[in-house]
């Protein structure tokens, strides 16, 4: 059994190294903007916007009964955690250009960088 673990470890390390190299390439070519995660300001803005929609009568994307609350902020935060909200985040770069990132993609990056929401 130890011999199979030894053969799998180099493959896992190569995959991790390839992923790191891909991220570096994405950063240098401008396909990935810093920070590669959702910021607390972006999170606050998204939750506030979605909570306002819910308070104005929008249908929740999750079941509030299963969540145990009808609080729009709690519902909005849970919808963000699950990646259900189809929002796009627009970041302005120092050179004045704008980058549009889907919330779902940013949440995936946040998971990879161990950011808790």
CSV table of C-alpha atoms in Angstrom, one decimal:
chain,number,residue,atom,x,y,z
A,1,UNK,CA,0.0,0.0,0.0
A,2,UNK,CA,2.9,2.4,0.7
A,3,UNK,CA,4.2,1.9,-2.9
A,4,UNK,CA,0.9,3.1,-4.3
A,5,UNK,CA,1.1,6.2,-2.1
A,6,UNK,CA,4.6,6.9,-3.3
A,7,UNK,CA,3.5,6.7,-6.9
A,8,UNK,CA,0.6,9.1,-6.3
A,9,UNK,CA,2.5,11.8,-4.5
A,10,UNK,CA,4.7,12.9,-7.4
A,11,UNK,CA,1.6,13.3,-9.6
A,12,UNK,CA,-0.2,15.3,-6.9
A,13,UNK,CA,2.9,17.5,-6.5
A,14,UNK,CA,3.1,18.0,-10.3
A,15,UNK,CA,-0.5,19.0,-10.5
A,16,UNK,CA,-0.1,21.5,-7.6
A,17,UNK,CA,3.0,22.9,-9.3
A,18,UNK,CA,1.2,23.2,-12.7
A,19,UNK,CA,-1.7,25.0,-11.0
A,20,UNK,CA,0.7,27.5,-9.3
A,21,UNK,CA,2.5,28.1,-12.6
A,22,UNK,CA,-0.9,28.7,-14.3
A,23,UNK,CA,-1.9,31.2,-11.7
A,24,UNK,CA,1.4,33.1,-12.1
A,25,UNK,CA,0.9,33.2,-15.8
A,26,UNK,CA,-2.7,34.4,-15.4
A,27,UNK,CA,-1.5,37.2,-13.1
A,28,UNK,CA,1.3,38.3,-15.4
A,29,UNK,CA,-1.0,38.3,-18.5
A,30,UNK,CA,-3.8,40.2,-16.7
A,31,UNK,CA,-6.3,37.4,-16.8
A,32,UNK,CA,-6.5,37.2,-13.0
A,33,UNK,CA,-6.6,40.4,-10.9
A,34,UNK,CA,-5.3,40.9,-7.5
A,35,UNK,CA,-6.7,40.0,-5.0
A,36,UNK,CA,-7.8,36.6,-6.2
A,37,UNK,CA,-10.6,36.5,-3.7
A,38,UNK,CA,-13.7,38.4,-2.7
A,39,UNK,CA,-12.9,41.4,-0.5
A,40,UNK,CA,-14.9,42.3,2.6
A,41,UNK,CA,-16.1,45.4,0.8
A,42,UNK,CA,-17.3,43.5,-2.2
A,43,UNK,CA,-19.0,41.0,0.1
A,44,UNK,CA,-20.8,43.7,2.1
A,45,UNK,CA,-22.0,45.4,-1.1
A,46,UNK,CA,-23.3,42.2,-2.6
A,47,UNK,CA,-25.1,41.1,0.6
A,48,UNK,CA,-26.6,44.5,1.0
A,49,UNK,CA,-27.8,44.7,-2.6
A,50,UNK,CA,-29.3,41.1,-2.5
A,51,UNK,CA,-30.9,41.7,1.0
A,52,UNK,CA,-32.5,44.9,-0.4
A,53,UNK,CA,-33.9,42.8,-3.3
A,54,UNK,CA,-35.3,40.3,-0.9
A,55,UNK,CA,-36.8,42.9,1.4
A,56,UNK,CA,-38.5,44.4,-1.7
A,57,UNK,CA,-40.2,41.1,-2.5
A,58,UNK,CA,-37.7,39.1,-4.6
A,59,UNK,CA,-37.9,35.3,-4.4
A,60,UNK,CA,-35.2,33.8,-2.3
A,61,UNK,CA,-32.9,31.3,-4.1
A,62,UNK,CA,-32.9,29.1,-1.0
A,63,UNK,CA,-35.6,27.8,1.3
A,64,UNK,CA,-35.8,30.2,4.3
A,65,UNK,CA,-37.6,27.5,6.4
A,66,UNK,CA,-34.6,25.2,6.1
A,67,UNK,CA,-32.3,28.1,7.0
A,68,UNK,CA,-34.4,28.8,10.0
A,69,UNK,CA,-34.9,32.5,9.4
A,70,UNK,CA,-36.6,35.0,7.2
A,71,UNK,CA,-34.0,37.7,7.8
A,72,UNK,CA,-33.1,39.1,4.3
A,73,UNK,CA,-29.5,39.6,5.3
A,74,UNK,CA,-29.1,36.0,6.6
A,75,UNK,CA,-30.7,34.7,3.4
A,76,UNK,CA,-28.5,36.9,1.2
A,77,UNK,CA,-25.4,35.8,3.0
A,78,UNK,CA,-26.3,32.1,2.6
A,79,UNK,CA,-27.1,32.6,-1.1
A,80,UNK,CA,-23.6,34.1,-1.5
A,81,UNK,CA,-22.0,31.3,0.4
A,82,UNK,CA,-23.7,28.8,-1.9
A,83,UNK,CA,-22.7,30.7,-5.0
A,84,UNK,CA,-26.4,31.1,-6.2
A,85,UNK,CA,-26.4,34.9,-6.9
A,86,UNK,CA,-25.6,35.7,-10.6
A,87,UNK,CA,-23.8,39.0,-9.8
A,88,UNK,CA,-20.8,40.3,-11.6
A,89,UNK,CA,-18.1,42.2,-9.8
A,90,UNK,CA,-16.4,45.1,-11.6
A,91,UNK,CA,-13.0,46.0,-10.4
A,92,UNK,CA,-11.1,49.1,-11.5
A,93,UNK,CA,-7.4,48.5,-12.1
A,94,UNK,CA,-4.7,51.1,-11.4
A,95,UNK,CA,-4.4,51.7,-15.2
A,96,UNK,CA,-8.1,52.7,-15.4
A,97,UNK,CA,-9.3,49.5,-17.0
A,98,UNK,CA,-12.2,47.6,-15.7
A,99,UNK,CA,-12.3,43.8,-15.1
A,100,UNK,CA,-15.6,42.0,-14.8
A,101,UNK,CA,-15.6,38.8,-12.7
A,102,UNK,CA,-18.5,36.6,-12.0
A,103,UNK,CA,-19.2,36.2,-8.3
A,104,UNK,CA,-19.2,32.4,-8.7
A,105,UNK,CA,-15.7,32.4,-10.2
A,106,UNK,CA,-14.5,34.7,-7.4
A,107,UNK,CA,-16.0,32.5,-4.7
A,108,UNK,CA,-14.1,29.5,-6.3
A,109,UNK,CA,-10.9,31.4,-6.1
A,110,UNK,CA,-11.6,32.4,-2.5
A,111,UNK,CA,-12.0,28.7,-1.7
A,112,UNK,CA,-8.7,27.9,-3.3
A,113,UNK,CA,-7.0,30.6,-1.1
A,114,UNK,CA,-8.9,29.4,2.0
A,115,UNK,CA,-10.9,32.6,2.6
A,116,UNK,CA,-13.9,32.0,4.9
A,117,UNK,CA,-17.2,33.7,4.0
